[in-house]
């Protein structure tokens, strides 16, 4: 921990096989169920934080532009929590760069709050474990708790702030799973996950979902530990459909799927019949995340291209590492 008042960290997005959807405590982001993810290589957010004398408030520049007030306030609120922990008085200037489209169902808030938490903790000289930083990142965005680790990660729901933390399940090199993300839409989503979490209680299917999530968490964790790709994939696909069932049957109904989303759900079934080991999951957005073992990536990309998606519309992300402090600042 440098404690010099300025630090830069990078953190990666993550993809959940078992999703976080619904909260027991909306202020502390304590989830109703546990979740398991892989950290995504390449989907990096880099953030520099500098605490300075003489600033009247926290400032945020996102991808080279002064951030909108809503985003600035959300980030300032997070920084305020960390200031309080450290007994810091000064406001900060922050700059953040995403290596991928924001708010396209790619959990950019996860990498953003993980990078911010690690950079601010380092700048403030906070001596905290990765688990403790995971709990702090969770306050900014629930899924950010999982981006505090590389590889395969489980967020234990816990009962209070200190117990609701992510823990590693397996390291990055344990299993070579690839997430091929197809950007069928890159526009910002209309309903953010925050609102979605608050609506889960209105779906008649939420109780059924919660009842069998513990068994699914066991199955997915065991599939990862056993390097059983097909169980991991098939459970992830069922899980995505169930989570979207809850979203669709909430009031108001959250319909994230586009016609292209359904087209891919059908396509992966056909591709599997043809011997490609591919399964599909989705976040709170329409973009297909195609899970595939590294050996099947080339064959899969040819199929994806046949549906009209290639180049910048397709992101190929392997299992990524955890956050780290880097020496090169953004300003
Ligand atoms: O961290 P949030 O509030 O953006 O919620 C993330 C929700 C999902 O991405 C849909 C699921 C997950 O576990 O990442």
CSV table of C-alpha atoms and ligand atoms in Angstrom, one decimal:
chain,number,residue,atom,x,y,z
A,1,UNK,CA,0.0,0.0,0.0
A,2,UNK,CA,1.6,3.2,-1.2
A,3,UNK,CA,-0.4,5.7,0.9
A,4,UNK,CA,1.0,8.5,-1.3
A,5,UNK,CA,-2.4,9.9,-2.1
A,6,UNK,CA,-2.2,8.8,-5.8
A,7,UNK,CA,-2.5,5.3,-7.3
A,8,UNK,CA,-3.6,3.5,-10.4
A,9,UNK,CA,-5.2,0.0,-10.5
A,10,UNK,CA,-6.6,-2.2,-13.2
A,11,UNK,CA,-9.4,-4.8,-12.7
A,12,UNK,CA,-11.3,-7.0,-15.0
A,13,UNK,CA,-15.0,-7.7,-15.6
A,14,UNK,CA,-16.4,-11.1,-14.7
A,15,UNK,CA,-19.1,-13.4,-16.1
A,16,UNK,CA,-21.4,-15.2,-13.7
A,17,UNK,CA,-22.3,-18.8,-14.3
A,18,UNK,CA,-24.7,-18.5,-11.3
A,19,UNK,CA,-26.1,-15.0,-11.2
A,20,UNK,CA,-26.6,-12.4,-8.5
A,21,UNK,CA,-30.2,-11.2,-9.0
A,22,UNK,CA,-32.1,-9.8,-6.0
A,23,UNK,CA,-30.8,-8.4,-2.7
A,24,UNK,CA,-31.6,-9.1,1.0
A,25,UNK,CA,-30.2,-5.6,1.8
A,26,UNK,CA,-30.3,-3.0,-0.9
A,27,UNK,CA,-28.1,-0.5,1.0
A,28,UNK,CA,-25.3,-3.0,1.7
A,29,UNK,CA,-25.8,-5.0,-1.5
A,30,UNK,CA,-26.2,-8.2,0.4
A,31,UNK,CA,-27.5,-10.7,-2.2
A,32,UNK,CA,-30.4,-13.2,-1.8
A,33,UNK,CA,-28.2,-15.9,-3.2
A,34,UNK,CA,-24.6,-16.8,-3.7
A,35,UNK,CA,-23.1,-16.6,-7.2
A,36,UNK,CA,-20.1,-18.0,-9.1
A,37,UNK,CA,-18.1,-16.3,-11.9
A,38,UNK,CA,-15.0,-16.3,-13.9
A,39,UNK,CA,-12.9,-13.2,-14.2
A,40,UNK,CA,-12.6,-12.1,-17.8
A,41,UNK,CA,-9.2,-11.5,-19.5
A,42,UNK,CA,-8.9,-8.4,-21.6
A,43,UNK,CA,-12.1,-6.7,-20.3
A,44,UNK,CA,-10.1,-4.3,-18.2
A,45,UNK,CA,-10.9,-1.0,-16.4
A,46,UNK,CA,-7.9,1.1,-15.5
A,47,UNK,CA,-8.5,3.8,-12.8
A,48,UNK,CA,-6.2,6.5,-11.4
A,49,UNK,CA,-7.3,8.2,-8.1
A,50,UNK,CA,-5.5,11.2,-6.7
A,51,UNK,CA,-6.5,12.8,-3.4
A,52,UNK,CA,-5.7,16.5,-3.6
A,53,UNK,CA,-5.9,19.6,-1.3
A,54,UNK,CA,-8.2,22.4,-2.5
A,55,UNK,CA,-10.8,20.3,-4.5
A,56,UNK,CA,-14.4,21.3,-3.7
A,57,UNK,CA,-15.7,17.8,-4.6
A,58,UNK,CA,-14.7,14.5,-6.2
A,59,UNK,CA,-14.2,14.7,-10.0
A,60,UNK,CA,-14.5,11.9,-12.5
A,61,UNK,CA,-13.4,11.6,-16.1
A,62,UNK,CA,-14.6,8.4,-17.9
A,63,UNK,CA,-13.1,7.3,-21.2
A,64,UNK,CA,-11.7,10.9,-21.7
A,65,UNK,CA,-14.9,12.7,-21.0
A,66,UNK,CA,-16.2,14.4,-17.9
A,67,UNK,CA,-18.7,11.9,-16.4
A,68,UNK,CA,-22.4,12.7,-16.1
A,69,UNK,CA,-23.6,13.7,-12.6
A,70,UNK,CA,-25.3,10.4,-11.9
A,71,UNK,CA,-22.1,8.4,-12.5
A,72,UNK,CA,-20.0,11.0,-10.6
A,73,UNK,CA,-22.2,10.9,-7.6
A,74,UNK,CA,-22.3,7.1,-7.5
A,75,UNK,CA,-18.5,7.0,-7.6
A,76,UNK,CA,-18.1,9.8,-5.1
A,77,UNK,CA,-20.4,7.9,-2.7
A,78,UNK,CA,-18.1,5.0,-2.9
A,79,UNK,CA,-15.0,7.1,-2.4
A,80,UNK,CA,-16.6,8.8,0.6
A,81,UNK,CA,-17.0,5.3,2.3
A,82,UNK,CA,-13.3,4.7,1.8
A,83,UNK,CA,-12.3,8.2,3.0
A,84,UNK,CA,-14.2,7.5,6.2
A,85,UNK,CA,-12.4,4.2,6.7
A,86,UNK,CA,-9.0,6.0,6.2
A,87,UNK,CA,-9.8,9.2,8.0
A,88,UNK,CA,-9.0,11.2,4.8
A,89,UNK,CA,-10.4,14.7,4.4
A,90,UNK,CA,-9.3,15.5,0.8
A,91,UNK,CA,-11.5,15.1,-2.3
A,92,UNK,CA,-10.1,13.2,-5.3
A,93,UNK,CA,-9.7,13.5,-9.0
A,94,UNK,CA,-10.3,10.2,-10.8
A,95,UNK,CA,-9.9,9.1,-14.4
A,96,UNK,CA,-11.0,5.7,-15.7
A,97,UNK,CA,-10.7,4.0,-19.0
A,98,UNK,CA,-12.7,0.9,-20.1
A,99,UNK,CA,-11.3,-1.4,-22.7
A,100,UNK,CA,-14.8,-2.5,-23.7
A,101,UNK,CA,-18.3,-1.0,-24.4
A,102,UNK,CA,-19.9,0.3,-21.2
A,103,UNK,CA,-23.3,-0.9,-20.0
A,104,UNK,CA,-23.7,-3.5,-22.7
A,105,UNK,CA,-24.4,-6.3,-20.3
A,106,UNK,CA,-20.7,-6.8,-19.7
A,107,UNK,CA,-20.7,-5.9,-16.1
A,108,UNK,CA,-18.5,-2.8,-16.5
A,109,UNK,CA,-19.6,-1.7,-13.1
A,110,UNK,CA,-17.8,-4.8,-11.7
A,111,UNK,CA,-14.4,-3.9,-13.1
A,112,UNK,CA,-15.0,-0.2,-12.4
A,113,UNK,CA,-15.7,-0.6,-8.7
A,114,UNK,CA,-13.0,-3.2,-8.3
A,115,UNK,CA,-10.4,-1.0,-9.9
A,116,UNK,CA,-11.6,2.1,-7.9
A,117,UNK,CA,-11.5,0.2,-4.6
A,118,UNK,CA,-8.0,-1.2,-5.2
A,119,UNK,CA,-6.6,2.2,-6.4
A,120,UNK,CA,-8.2,4.2,-3.6
A,121,UNK,CA,-7.1,1.7,-0.9
A,122,UNK,CA,-3.6,1.9,-2.2
A,123,UNK,CA,-3.6,5.7,-2.5
A,124,UNK,CA,-4.9,5.9,1.1
A,125,UNK,CA,-2.5,3.3,2.4
A,126,UNK,CA,-5.3,1.1,3.7
A,127,UNK,CA,-4.0,-2.3,4.9
A,128,UNK,CA,-6.8,-4.5,3.8
A,129,UNK,CA,-7.0,-8.2,2.7
A,130,UNK,CA,-8.4,-9.0,-0.7
A,131,UNK,CA,-11.5,-10.4,1.0
A,132,UNK,CA,-12.0,-7.1,2.9
A,133,UNK,CA,-11.5,-5.1,-0.3
A,134,UNK,CA,-14.1,-7.4,-1.9
A,135,UNK,CA,-16.6,-6.4,0.7
A,136,UNK,CA,-15.9,-2.7,0.1
A,137,UNK,CA,-16.2,-3.1,-3.7
A,138,UNK,CA,-19.5,-4.9,-3.1
A,139,UNK,CA,-20.9,-1.6,-1.7
A,140,UNK,CA,-20.3,0.1,-5.0
A,141,UNK,CA,-21.7,-2.8,-7.2
A,142,UNK,CA,-22.5,-6.3,-6.0
A,143,UNK,CA,-20.8,-8.1,-8.8
A,144,UNK,CA,-17.6,-6.0,-8.2
A,145,UNK,CA,-17.0,-8.2,-5.1
A,146,UNK,CA,-16.1,-11.1,-7.4
A,147,UNK,CA,-13.7,-9.0,-9.6
A,148,UNK,CA,-11.3,-8.7,-6.6
A,149,UNK,CA,-10.0,-12.1,-7.6
A,150,UNK,CA,-8.7,-13.7,-10.8
A,151,UNK,CA,-9.8,-17.1,-12.0
A,152,UNK,CA,-13.0,-18.7,-10.8
A,153,UNK,CA,-14.7,-16.9,-7.9
A,154,UNK,CA,-17.6,-17.5,-5.6
A,155,UNK,CA,-19.4,-14.7,-3.7
A,156,UNK,CA,-20.7,-16.0,-0.4
A,157,UNK,CA,-24.0,-14.1,0.3
A,158,UNK,CA,-23.2,-13.7,4.0
A,159,UNK,CA,-25.4,-12.0,6.6
A,160,UNK,CA,-23.7,-8.6,7.1
A,161,UNK,CA,-21.1,-6.4,5.6
A,162,UNK,CA,-18.1,-8.4,6.8
A,163,UNK,CA,-19.4,-11.8,5.8
A,164,UNK,CA,-20.7,-11.0,2.3
A,165,UNK,CA,-17.4,-11.5,0.4
A,166,UNK,CA,-16.0,-13.2,-2.6
A,167,UNK,CA,-13.5,-16.1,-2.3
A,168,UNK,CA,-11.4,-17.9,-4.9
A,169,UNK,CA,-12.7,-21.2,-6.2
A,170,UNK,CA,-9.9,-22.1,-8.6
A,171,UNK,CA,-7.0,-20.2,-10.2
A,172,UNK,CA,-6.9,-18.8,-13.6
A,173,UNK,CA,-4.9,-21.6,-15.2
A,174,UNK,CA,-7.1,-24.3,-13.7
A,175,UNK,CA,-9.5,-24.6,-16.7
A,176,UNK,CA,-9.3,-22.9,-20.1
A,177,UNK,CA,-12.9,-21.7,-20.5
A,178,UNK,CA,-13.5,-18.9,-23.1
A,179,UNK,CA,-16.4,-16.4,-23.2
A,180,UNK,CA,-17.2,-15.3,-26.7
A,181,UNK,CA,-19.3,-12.2,-26.3
A,182,UNK,CA,-21.4,-11.3,-29.3
A,183,UNK,CA,-22.4,-7.6,-29.3
A,184,UNK,CA,-25.8,-7.8,-30.9
A,185,UNK,CA,-26.4,-4.4,-29.3
A,186,UNK,CA,-23.9,-1.9,-27.9
A,187,UNK,CA,-26.3,0.9,-26.8
A,188,UNK,CA,-26.6,1.5,-23.0
A,189,UNK,CA,-29.3,-0.7,-21.4
A,190,UNK,CA,-32.5,1.0,-20.5
A,191,UNK,CA,-33.0,-0.7,-17.2
A,192,UNK,CA,-29.9,-1.1,-15.1
A,193,UNK,CA,-29.3,-4.0,-12.8
A,194,UNK,CA,-29.9,-1.9,-9.7
A,195,UNK,CA,-33.6,-1.5,-10.6
A,196,UNK,CA,-33.7,-5.2,-11.6
A,197,UNK,CA,-32.5,-6.4,-8.2
A,198,UNK,CA,-35.3,-4.4,-6.5
A,199,UNK,CA,-38.1,-5.9,-8.7
A,200,UNK,CA,-37.3,-9.6,-8.1
A,201,UNK,CA,-39.9,-9.8,-5.2
A,202,UNK,CA,-42.6,-9.1,-7.8
A,203,UNK,CA,-41.9,-12.2,-9.8
A,204,UNK,CA,-44.0,-15.3,-8.9
A,205,UNK,CA,-41.0,-17.4,-9.9
A,206,UNK,CA,-38.4,-15.9,-7.6
A,207,UNK,CA,-39.1,-18.3,-4.7
A,208,UNK,CA,-38.7,-21.3,-7.0
A,209,UNK,CA,-35.4,-19.9,-8.3
A,210,UNK,CA,-34.1,-19.3,-4.8
A,211,UNK,CA,-35.1,-22.8,-3.6
A,212,UNK,CA,-32.8,-24.6,-6.0
A,213,UNK,CA,-29.9,-22.2,-6.2
A,214,UNK,CA,-27.9,-23.8,-3.4
A,215,UNK,CA,-27.9,-27.1,-5.3
A,216,UNK,CA,-26.9,-25.3,-8.5
A,217,UNK,CA,-24.0,-23.5,-6.7
A,218,UNK,CA,-22.7,-26.9,-5.5
A,219,UNK,CA,-23.0,-28.4,-9.0
A,220,UNK,CA,-21.3,-25.5,-10.7
A,221,UNK,CA,-18.5,-25.3,-8.1
A,222,UNK,CA,-17.9,-29.1,-8.4
A,223,UNK,CA,-18.0,-28.9,-12.2
A,224,UNK,CA,-15.2,-26.2,-12.1
A,225,UNK,CA,-13.1,-28.2,-9.6
A,226,UNK,CA,-13.5,-31.3,-11.8
A,227,UNK,CA,-12.9,-29.4,-15.0
A,228,UNK,CA,-16.2,-30.7,-16.3
A,229,UNK,CA,-16.9,-28.2,-19.0
A,230,UNK,CA,-20.3,-29.6,-20.2
A,231,UNK,CA,-21.9,-29.6,-16.8
A,232,UNK,CA,-20.6,-26.0,-16.2
A,233,UNK,CA,-22.0,-25.0,-19.6
A,234,UNK,CA,-25.3,-26.7,-19.3
A,235,UNK,CA,-26.0,-25.4,-15.8
A,236,UNK,CA,-25.0,-21.9,-16.9
A,237,UNK,CA,-27.4,-21.9,-19.8
A,238,UNK,CA,-30.3,-23.2,-17.6
A,239,UNK,CA,-29.4,-20.6,-15.0
A,240,UNK,CA,-29.5,-17.7,-17.6
A,241,UNK,CA,-32.9,-18.8,-18.8
A,242,UNK,CA,-34.2,-19.0,-15.2
A,243,UNK,CA,-32.8,-15.6,-14.2
A,244,UNK,CA,-34.3,-14.0,-17.3
A,245,UNK,CA,-37.6,-15.7,-16.5
A,246,UNK,CA,-37.6,-13.9,-13.2
A,247,UNK,CA,-36.7,-10.6,-15.0
A,248,UNK,CA,-39.4,-11.1,-17.6
A,249,UNK,CA,-42.1,-11.9,-15.1
A,250,UNK,CA,-41.3,-9.0,-12.7
A,251,UNK,CA,-43.6,-6.0,-12.5
A,252,UNK,CA,-42.8,-4.0,-14.6
A,253,UNK,CA,-41.5,-6.8,-16.9
A,254,UNK,CA,-37.8,-6.6,-17.8
A,255,UNK,CA,-37.4,-7.9,-21.3
A,256,UNK,CA,-33.7,-7.8,-22.0
A,257,UNK,CA,-33.8,-10.3,-24.9
A,258,UNK,CA,-33.8,-9.1,-28.5
A,259,UNK,CA,-34.7,-11.2,-31.5
A,260,UNK,CA,-31.0,-11.8,-32.0
A,261,UNK,CA,-30.6,-13.1,-28.5
A,262,UNK,CA,-33.2,-15.8,-29.2
A,263,UNK,CA,-31.6,-16.5,-32.6
A,264,UNK,CA,-28.3,-17.3,-30.8
A,265,UNK,CA,-30.1,-19.5,-28.1
A,266,UNK,CA,-31.5,-21.6,-31.0
A,267,UNK,CA,-28.2,-21.6,-32.9
A,268,UNK,CA,-26.1,-22.9,-30.0
A,269,UNK,CA,-28.5,-25.9,-29.8
A,270,UNK,CA,-27.9,-26.7,-33.4
A,271,UNK,CA,-24.2,-26.2,-33.1
A,272,UNK,CA,-24.0,-28.6,-30.1
A,273,UNK,CA,-25.8,-31.2,-32.3
A,274,UNK,CA,-23.0,-30.6,-34.8
A,275,UNK,CA,-20.4,-31.3,-32.1
A,276,UNK,CA,-19.3,-27.8,-31.1
A,277,UNK,CA,-19.1,-27.7,-27.3
A,278,UNK,CA,-20.8,-24.4,-26.8
A,279,UNK,CA,-23.3,-23.2,-24.2
A,280,UNK,CA,-24.9,-19.7,-23.8
A,281,UNK,CA,-25.4,-17.4,-20.9
A,282,UNK,CA,-26.6,-13.8,-20.6
A,283,UNK,CA,-26.2,-10.9,-18.2
A,284,UNK,CA,-28.8,-8.2,-17.7
A,285,UNK,CA,-28.7,-7.4,-21.4
A,286,UNK,CA,-29.3,-8.9,-24.8
A,287,UNK,CA,-25.7,-9.9,-25.7
A,288,UNK,CA,-25.0,-13.7,-26.0
A,289,UNK,CA,-22.0,-14.9,-23.9
A,290,UNK,CA,-21.0,-18.2,-25.6
A,291,UNK,CA,-19.1,-20.5,-23.3
A,292,UNK,CA,-16.6,-22.7,-25.1
A,293,UNK,CA,-13.5,-24.7,-24.3
A,294,UNK,CA,-10.4,-23.1,-25.9
A,295,UNK,CA,-10.1,-26.0,-28.4
A,296,UNK,CA,-13.5,-25.1,-29.9
A,297,UNK,CA,-13.1,-21.4,-30.3
A,298,UNK,CA,-12.1,-21.3,-34.0
A,299,UNK,CA,-15.0,-23.5,-35.0
A,300,UNK,CA,-17.3,-21.4,-33.0
A,301,UNK,CA,-16.1,-18.1,-34.4
A,302,UNK,CA,-16.8,-19.5,-37.9
A,303,UNK,CA,-20.4,-20.2,-36.9
A,304,UNK,CA,-20.8,-16.8,-35.3
A,305,UNK,CA,-19.5,-15.2,-38.5
A,306,UNK,CA,-22.1,-17.1,-40.5
A,307,UNK,CA,-24.8,-15.2,-38.5
A,308,UNK,CA,-23.2,-11.9,-39.5
A,309,UNK,CA,-21.0,-11.1,-36.5
A,310,UNK,CA,-17.2,-10.7,-36.7
A,311,UNK,CA,-14.5,-8.1,-35.9
A,312,UNK,CA,-15.4,-5.5,-33.3
A,313,UNK,CA,-18.8,-7.2,-32.7
A,314,UNK,CA,-17.2,-10.2,-31.2
A,315,UNK,CA,-15.0,-10.3,-28.0
A,316,UNK,CA,-13.1,-13.4,-27.1
A,317,UNK,CA,-12.2,-13.4,-23.4
A,318,UNK,CA,-10.4,-16.2,-21.6
A,319,UNK,CA,-10.1,-16.5,-17.8
A,320,UNK,CA,-8.5,-13.3,-16.4
A,321,UNK,CA,-6.3,-12.4,-13.5
A,322,UNK,CA,-7.3,-10.3,-10.4
A,323,UNK,CA,-6.8,-6.6,-10.0
A,324,UNK,CA,-3.4,-5.0,-9.5
A,325,UNK,CA,-1.8,-1.7,-8.8
A,326,UNK,CA,0.2,-0.5,-11.8
A,327,UNK,CA,2.9,2.1,-11.9
A,328,UNK,CA,1.7,4.0,-15.0
A,329,UNK,CA,-0.9,6.7,-14.1
A,330,UNK,CA,-3.6,7.9,-16.5
A,331,UNK,CA,-2.8,11.6,-15.6
B,1,LIG,O1,-23.5,-5.8,-9.7
B,1,LIG,P1,-24.8,-5.5,-10.4
B,1,LIG,O2,-25.7,-4.8,-9.5
B,1,LIG,O3,-24.5,-4.7,-11.7
B,1,LIG,O4,-25.5,-6.8,-10.8
B,1,LIG,C1,-25.0,-7.7,-11.7
B,1,LIG,C2,-26.1,-8.6,-12.2
B,1,LIG,C3,-25.8,-9.6,-13.2
B,1,LIG,O5,-24.7,-9.2,-14.0
B,1,LIG,C4,-27.0,-9.8,-14.1
B,1,LIG,C5,-25.5,-11.0,-12.7
B,1,LIG,C6,-24.1,-11.2,-12.0
B,1,LIG,O6,-24.1,-12.0,-11.1
B,1,LIG,O7,-23.1,-10.6,-12.5
